[in-house]
Amino acid sequence: MPLVHPFETSFGRTTDRRVLLVEVESEGVTGWGECTAGERASFCEESTDTAWPILVHELIPALLRAEIQTGGSCPRVFSHVRGNRMAKAALENAVWDAQSQQAEMPLWELLGGTRTEIACGVSLGMEPTVGELMERVEAELAAGYQRIKLKCKPGHDVELFDAVRARWPEILLSCDANASYRLKDQEHLRSFDAFHLLMVEQPLWHDDFYFHSLLQRQLETSICLDESIRNRRDALAAIEMESCRIINIKLGRVGGFSEAIRVHNVTTERGIPVWCGGMLETGVGRSHNIALSSLQNFSLPGDVSASSRYWTEDIIEPAVEVTSRGTIQVPQTPGRGYRVKRDRVEKLTVRSERFHARNQVRSDHAVSLKA
Ligand code: OSB
Ligand code: MG
């Protein structure tokens, strides 16, 4: 699926997405999941192409053998597989979706959500010129978005903050380095403090807590960890080491709703605010992000924004829309609350495979993969 606008981060530029979708059929309902891995293994170790065989050879057979009733029991069923959290999340989240439809309740309610409306920000990729970036900031603010996040990297940072702050001194502004700085850049990172950013996201290595804790001591600006946080224990370690003051929760990165709720709960106990990250999802993953963002501790605007910022035509109906207050209304209907446009999905699919449960008891259970 071509993106409406190319998205450039410190690790590369994305112009088209190649997305893996999971469809779980059970007792008359169909749950959908999206693998949020990128086309390249640059954000983390997984990619669309690594998730496929892990699902086919490990996760789907385990799920179809298991006698499970809930999304919450998926982590146990998948526990013999190390890592591969984005592949796991794609399947687990589809089971949660199916479960919520069987219970005839909204997915967000099944997750324990309370918010009826979620706060939205935008993540802006790097642009060829500062002028082009300024135009994008202007458009997003006019649309009502509550927070602007600028992608940055060495040589591509304070100049942008300076230009944006000079024109909009009061907005909620943050930046995301995607692990592109080193500890020797400490003095330079201290100069970010002058711009009163809400946070600096993942300045150092993707797998680090310790050096972030050293850096956080030197900064007034709060560090937010993204890549480093894979599960509840990581969140706890980062909080205890004071590696960050804010955490970004991504469903794929932590392995699905079960672990996302555990991260949410431990941050609540420790008084650390969270927000929902994005991975340039189609409407399927986006609708999961909306449900997750309804949990109480998602108190900061997330990276979950309107479908039209990414796609000329999304694969769900209705498309995700944002109010002029920069919020998304949480749907009140059972399941994810957005219908999958099956025709559109079929048209975009280049590869698909379907798996059936072998045993009698579960003969109406099937899983399909599409990419
Ligand atoms: O670090 O948050 C990130 C996109 C791909 C990979 C990593 C990140 C992002 C984003 C985009 O920032 C958020 C979105 O608009 O979906
Ligand atoms: Mg990030």
Coordinates of C-alpha atoms and ligand atoms in Angstrom, one line a residue:
M1 CA 0.0 0.0 0.0
P2 CA 1.6 3.3 -1.0
L3 CA 1.8 5.9 1.7
V4 CA 0.1 9.2 1.0
H5 CA 3.4 10.9 2.0
P6 CA 6.9 9.2 2.4
F7 CA 8.0 8.7 6.1
E8 CA 11.6 9.2 6.9
T9 CA 13.2 8.3 10.2
S10 CA 16.9 8.0 11.4
F11 CA 16.8 4.4 10.1
G12 CA 15.3 4.9 6.7
R13 CA 12.6 6.1 4.4
T14 CA 9.3 4.3 3.8
T15 CA 7.2 5.0 0.7
D16 CA 5.1 1.8 0.5
R17 CA 3.9 -0.6 3.2
R18 CA 3.8 -4.4 2.8
V19 CA 1.5 -5.5 5.6
L20 CA 0.8 -9.0 7.0
L21 CA -2.8 -9.5 8.2
V22 CA -4.2 -12.3 10.3
E23 CA -7.8 -13.5 10.2
V24 CA -9.0 -15.8 13.0
E25 CA -12.3 -17.6 12.5
S26 CA -14.1 -19.1 15.5
E27 CA -17.7 -20.1 16.1
G28 CA -19.1 -17.7 13.5
V29 CA -17.0 -14.6 14.2
T30 CA -13.9 -13.3 12.5
G31 CA -11.2 -11.5 14.4
W32 CA -8.4 -9.5 12.6
G33 CA -4.8 -8.8 13.5
E34 CA -2.0 -6.8 11.9
C35 CA 1.7 -7.5 12.1
T36 CA 3.3 -4.1 12.8
A37 CA 6.8 -5.2 11.7
G38 CA 8.3 -3.1 9.0
E39 CA 9.4 -4.1 5.5
R40 CA 13.0 -4.1 6.8
A41 CA 14.3 -5.3 10.1
S42 CA 15.4 -1.8 11.1
F43 CA 13.2 -0.7 13.9
C44 CA 13.6 -4.1 15.6
E45 CA 14.8 -7.6 14.6
E46 CA 11.5 -8.5 12.9
S47 CA 10.2 -7.8 9.4
T48 CA 7.1 -8.7 7.5
D49 CA 9.1 -11.6 5.9
T50 CA 10.3 -13.0 9.3
A51 CA 6.9 -12.9 10.8
W52 CA 5.3 -15.1 8.1
P53 CA 7.3 -18.4 8.8
I54 CA 7.1 -17.9 12.6
L55 CA 3.3 -17.7 12.3
V56 CA 3.1 -20.6 9.9
H57 CA 5.5 -23.0 11.6
E58 CA 5.2 -22.1 15.3
L59 CA 2.3 -19.8 16.4
I60 CA -0.6 -20.9 14.3
P61 CA -0.1 -24.7 14.9
A62 CA 0.2 -24.0 18.6
L63 CA -3.0 -21.9 18.6
L64 CA -5.0 -24.4 16.6
R65 CA -3.8 -27.2 19.0
A66 CA -4.7 -25.3 22.1
E67 CA -8.1 -25.3 23.8
I68 CA -8.1 -21.6 24.6
Q69 CA -11.1 -19.3 25.0
T70 CA -9.4 -15.9 25.4
G71 CA -6.8 -13.6 24.0
G72 CA -5.3 -13.5 27.5
S73 CA -4.2 -17.1 27.3
C74 CA -2.2 -16.6 24.1
P75 CA 1.1 -15.6 25.7
R76 CA 1.1 -19.0 27.5
V77 CA 0.4 -20.9 24.2
F78 CA 3.2 -19.0 22.5
S79 CA 5.7 -19.1 25.3
H80 CA 7.8 -21.8 23.7
V81 CA 8.8 -19.2 21.0
R82 CA 11.4 -16.7 22.0
G83 CA 11.0 -13.1 20.9
N84 CA 9.1 -12.5 17.6
R85 CA 6.7 -10.3 19.5
M86 CA 5.2 -8.6 16.4
A87 CA 4.3 -12.0 14.9
K88 CA 2.8 -13.0 18.3
A89 CA 0.8 -9.8 18.6
A90 CA -0.7 -10.1 15.2
L91 CA -2.3 -13.5 16.1
E92 CA -3.1 -12.7 19.8
N93 CA -4.8 -9.4 18.9
A94 CA -7.0 -11.2 16.3
V95 CA -8.1 -13.6 19.1
W96 CA -8.9 -10.7 21.4
D97 CA -11.0 -9.2 18.6
A98 CA -12.9 -12.5 18.0
Q99 CA -13.4 -12.8 21.8
S100 CA -14.9 -9.4 22.1
Q101 CA -17.3 -10.1 19.2
Q102 CA -18.4 -13.4 20.8
A103 CA -19.0 -11.5 24.1
E104 CA -20.9 -8.8 22.0
M105 CA -18.9 -6.1 23.7
P106 CA -16.5 -3.4 22.4
L107 CA -12.9 -4.6 22.3
W108 CA -11.8 -1.6 24.4
E109 CA -14.3 -2.6 27.1
L110 CA -12.9 -6.1 27.2
L111 CA -9.4 -4.7 27.7
G112 CA -10.6 -2.6 30.7
G113 CA -10.6 0.8 28.9
T114 CA -12.5 3.8 30.4
R115 CA -11.9 6.6 27.9
T116 CA -14.6 7.5 25.4
E117 CA -12.3 9.7 23.4
I118 CA -8.5 9.5 22.9
A119 CA -6.0 12.4 22.5
C120 CA -4.1 12.4 19.2
G121 CA -0.8 13.7 18.1
V122 CA 1.2 13.2 14.9
S123 CA 4.6 11.9 14.1
L124 CA 6.3 13.9 11.3
G125 CA 9.1 12.3 9.4
M126 CA 12.2 14.2 8.2
E127 CA 11.6 16.4 5.1
P128 CA 14.2 17.6 2.5
T129 CA 13.9 21.2 3.8
V130 CA 12.9 22.9 7.0
G131 CA 10.3 24.9 4.9
E132 CA 8.5 21.7 3.9
L133 CA 8.5 20.5 7.5
M134 CA 7.0 23.8 8.7
E135 CA 4.2 23.4 6.1
R136 CA 3.4 20.0 7.5
V137 CA 3.4 21.2 11.1
E138 CA 1.1 24.1 10.1
A139 CA -1.4 21.7 8.4
E140 CA -1.5 19.2 11.4
L141 CA -2.0 22.0 13.9
A142 CA -4.8 23.4 11.7
A143 CA -6.4 20.0 11.7
G144 CA -6.5 20.1 15.5
Y145 CA -3.7 17.6 16.5
Q146 CA -2.7 18.1 20.1
R147 CA 1.0 17.2 19.9
I148 CA 3.7 17.4 17.2
K149 CA 6.5 14.9 17.2
L150 CA 9.5 15.6 15.0
K151 CA 11.8 12.8 13.8
C152 CA 15.4 13.7 14.4
K153 CA 19.0 12.4 14.1
P154 CA 22.5 13.9 14.4
G155 CA 22.8 16.9 12.1
H156 CA 19.0 17.1 11.8
D157 CA 17.7 18.3 15.1
V158 CA 18.1 21.7 16.8
E159 CA 17.6 23.6 13.5
L160 CA 14.2 22.0 13.2
F161 CA 13.2 22.6 16.9
D162 CA 14.4 26.2 16.6
A163 CA 12.2 26.9 13.5
V164 CA 9.1 25.3 14.9
R165 CA 9.5 26.8 18.4
A166 CA 10.0 30.3 17.0
R167 CA 6.7 30.1 15.2
W168 CA 4.7 28.1 17.7
P169 CA 6.2 28.8 21.2
E170 CA 3.3 27.1 23.2
I171 CA 2.5 23.8 21.4
L172 CA 3.2 20.4 22.8
L173 CA 6.4 19.5 20.9
S174 CA 8.5 16.3 21.1
C175 CA 11.2 14.6 19.1
D176 CA 12.1 11.0 18.3
A177 CA 15.7 10.0 17.5
N178 CA 15.0 6.2 17.0
A179 CA 18.3 5.4 18.7
S180 CA 20.5 7.6 16.6
Y181 CA 22.7 9.3 19.2
R182 CA 25.5 8.1 21.4
L183 CA 26.6 9.0 24.9
K184 CA 29.4 11.2 23.4
D185 CA 26.5 13.4 22.1
Q186 CA 25.5 14.2 25.7
E187 CA 26.4 17.9 25.6
H188 CA 24.6 18.3 22.3
L189 CA 21.5 16.5 23.7
R190 CA 21.5 18.9 26.7
S191 CA 21.0 21.8 24.2
F192 CA 17.6 20.3 23.4
D193 CA 16.5 21.5 26.9
A194 CA 16.2 25.1 25.5
F195 CA 13.2 24.0 23.4
H196 CA 11.0 22.8 26.2
L197 CA 10.2 19.5 24.5
L198 CA 7.5 17.3 26.2
M199 CA 10.0 14.5 25.7
V200 CA 12.9 13.1 23.7
E201 CA 12.1 9.6 22.5
Q202 CA 14.7 6.8 22.4
P203 CA 17.8 9.0 22.0
L204 CA 20.4 6.1 22.5
W205 CA 20.7 2.4 21.6
H206 CA 17.5 0.4 20.8
D207 CA 18.3 -2.1 23.6
D208 CA 19.6 0.1 26.3
F209 CA 18.4 1.2 29.8
Y210 CA 21.7 1.9 31.6
F211 CA 23.1 4.6 29.4
H212 CA 19.7 6.2 29.1
S213 CA 19.7 6.5 32.9
L214 CA 23.1 8.3 32.8
L215 CA 21.7 10.6 30.1
Q216 CA 18.4 11.3 31.9
R217 CA 20.4 12.6 34.9
Q218 CA 22.0 15.2 32.6
L219 CA 18.8 16.4 31.0
E220 CA 15.9 18.5 32.1
T221 CA 13.8 17.1 29.2
S222 CA 12.1 13.8 30.0
I223 CA 13.3 10.8 28.1
C224 CA 10.6 8.5 26.7
L225 CA 11.6 5.0 25.8
D226 CA 10.1 3.2 22.8
E227 CA 12.4 0.5 21.3
S228 CA 13.9 -0.6 24.6
I229 CA 10.6 -1.6 26.3
R230 CA 9.7 -5.1 25.2
N231 CA 7.6 -6.2 28.3
R232 CA 6.5 -5.3 31.8
R233 CA 9.9 -6.2 33.3
D234 CA 11.7 -3.8 30.9
A235 CA 9.3 -1.1 31.9
L236 CA 10.0 -1.8 35.6
A237 CA 13.8 -1.9 35.0
A238 CA 13.7 1.4 33.1
I239 CA 11.5 3.0 35.9
E240 CA 13.7 1.8 38.7
M241 CA 16.9 2.9 36.9
E242 CA 15.3 6.2 36.1
S243 CA 16.1 5.7 32.4
C244 CA 13.0 7.6 31.4
R245 CA 10.0 9.5 32.8
I246 CA 7.5 8.5 30.0
I247 CA 6.9 5.3 28.2
N248 CA 5.5 4.7 24.7
I249 CA 3.5 1.5 24.4
K250 CA 3.3 -0.3 21.1
L251 CA 1.2 -3.4 20.8
G252 CA 3.5 -5.2 18.3
R253 CA 6.7 -4.2 20.2
V254 CA 5.5 -5.8 23.5
G255 CA 3.8 -8.9 21.9
G256 CA 0.1 -8.0 22.0
F257 CA -2.7 -6.8 24.2
S258 CA -1.9 -9.0 27.3
E259 CA 1.6 -7.6 27.7
A260 CA 0.5 -4.1 26.7
I261 CA -2.0 -4.2 29.6
R262 CA 0.8 -5.4 32.0
V263 CA 3.0 -2.5 30.9
H264 CA 0.1 -0.1 31.3
N265 CA -0.6 -1.4 34.8
V266 CA 3.0 -1.2 36.1
T267 CA 3.4 2.3 34.8
T268 CA 0.1 3.3 36.5
E269 CA 1.4 1.9 39.8
R270 CA 4.7 3.8 39.4
G271 CA 3.1 7.1 38.3
I272 CA 4.7 7.0 34.8
P273 CA 2.4 8.4 32.0
V274 CA 2.1 6.5 28.8
W275 CA 0.9 7.1 25.2
C276 CA 0.2 4.8 22.3
G277 CA 2.9 4.6 19.6
G278 CA 2.2 3.9 15.9
M279 CA 3.9 1.8 13.2
L280 CA 2.2 3.3 10.1
E281 CA -0.6 0.8 10.6
T282 CA -3.5 0.1 8.2
G283 CA -7.0 0.5 9.8
V284 CA -6.8 -2.9 11.4
G285 CA -3.8 -2.1 13.6
R286 CA -5.1 1.4 14.0
S287 CA -8.4 0.2 15.5
H288 CA -6.4 -2.0 18.0
N289 CA -4.4 1.1 18.9
I290 CA -7.6 3.1 19.5
A291 CA -8.9 0.3 21.8
L292 CA -5.7 0.2 23.8
S293 CA -5.5 4.0 24.1
S294 CA -8.8 3.9 26.0
L295 CA -7.0 2.6 29.1
Q296 CA -6.8 5.1 31.9
N297 CA -3.0 5.7 32.0
F298 CA -2.8 6.7 28.3
S299 CA -2.8 10.3 29.5
L300 CA -0.6 11.8 26.8
P301 CA -1.6 12.3 23.2
G302 CA -0.5 9.3 21.1
D303 CA 0.8 8.7 17.6
V304 CA -2.6 7.4 16.5
S305 CA -4.1 9.7 13.8
A306 CA -6.5 9.7 10.9
S307 CA -6.5 7.1 8.2
S308 CA -6.2 9.8 5.5
R309 CA -2.8 10.8 6.8
Y310 CA -1.5 7.5 5.5
W311 CA -3.9 6.0 2.9
T312 CA -6.0 7.3 0.0
E313 CA -8.3 4.4 0.8
D314 CA -7.9 2.5 4.1
I315 CA -8.9 -1.2 4.4
I316 CA -11.5 -0.5 7.0
E317 CA -14.9 1.2 7.1
P318 CA -15.5 3.8 8.3
A319 CA -12.0 5.2 8.0
V320 CA -10.4 6.5 11.3
E321 CA -11.3 10.2 11.7
V322 CA -10.1 12.8 14.0
T323 CA -12.3 15.6 15.5
S324 CA -11.3 19.3 15.3
R325 CA -10.3 18.9 19.0
G326 CA -7.6 16.4 17.9
T327 CA -9.4 13.4 19.4
I328 CA -10.7 10.0 18.1
Q329 CA -14.1 8.9 19.3
V330 CA -13.8 5.4 20.7
P331 CA -16.4 3.2 18.9
Q332 CA -19.3 1.8 20.9
T333 CA -20.1 -1.2 18.8
P334 CA -18.9 -4.8 19.5
G335 CA -15.4 -5.8 18.5
R336 CA -12.9 -3.3 17.0
G337 CA -15.8 -1.1 15.8
Y338 CA -14.5 -0.8 12.2
R339 CA -15.5 -3.2 9.4
V340 CA -12.7 -4.7 7.2
K341 CA -13.2 -4.0 3.5
R342 CA -12.7 -7.5 2.3
D343 CA -12.7 -6.7 -1.4
R344 CA -10.0 -4.1 -0.9
V345 CA -7.9 -6.6 1.1
E346 CA -8.3 -9.3 -1.5
K347 CA -7.2 -6.9 -4.2
L348 CA -4.1 -5.9 -2.3
T349 CA -3.2 -9.5 -1.3
V350 CA -0.3 -11.1 -3.1
R351 CA 0.1 -14.1 -0.9
S352 CA -2.3 -15.9 1.4
E353 CA -2.5 -19.2 3.3
R354 CA -5.3 -20.8 5.4
F355 CA -5.0 -23.2 8.3
H356 CA -7.7 -25.4 9.9
A357 CA -7.9 -27.0 13.3
R358 CA -7.6 -30.8 13.0
N359 CA -9.5 -31.9 16.0
Q360 CA -13.3 -32.4 16.0
V361 CA -14.0 -30.0 19.0
R362 CA -12.4 -27.1 17.2
S363 CA -13.3 -28.0 13.6
D364 CA -14.8 -24.5 13.1
H365 CA -11.5 -22.8 13.9
A366 CA -9.3 -21.5 11.2
V367 CA -6.5 -18.9 10.7
S368 CA -5.7 -17.1 7.5
L369 CA -2.6 -15.1 6.7
K370 CA -2.5 -12.4 4.0
A371 CA 0.4 -10.2 2.9
Ligands
OSB1 O1 9.5 5.2 16.4 O2 7.5 5.8 16.7 C1 8.4 5.3 16.0 C2 7.0 4.6 12.5 C3 7.7 3.5 12.2 C4 8.6 3.0 13.1 C5 8.9 3.6 14.3 C6 8.1 4.7 14.6 C7 7.2 5.3 13.7 C8 6.5 6.5 13.9 C9 5.2 6.6 13.1 O3 6.9 7.4 14.6 C10 4.0 6.7 14.0 C11 2.8 6.6 13.1 O4 2.3 7.7 12.6 O5 2.2 5.5 12.9
MG2 MG 9.6 6.0 18.4

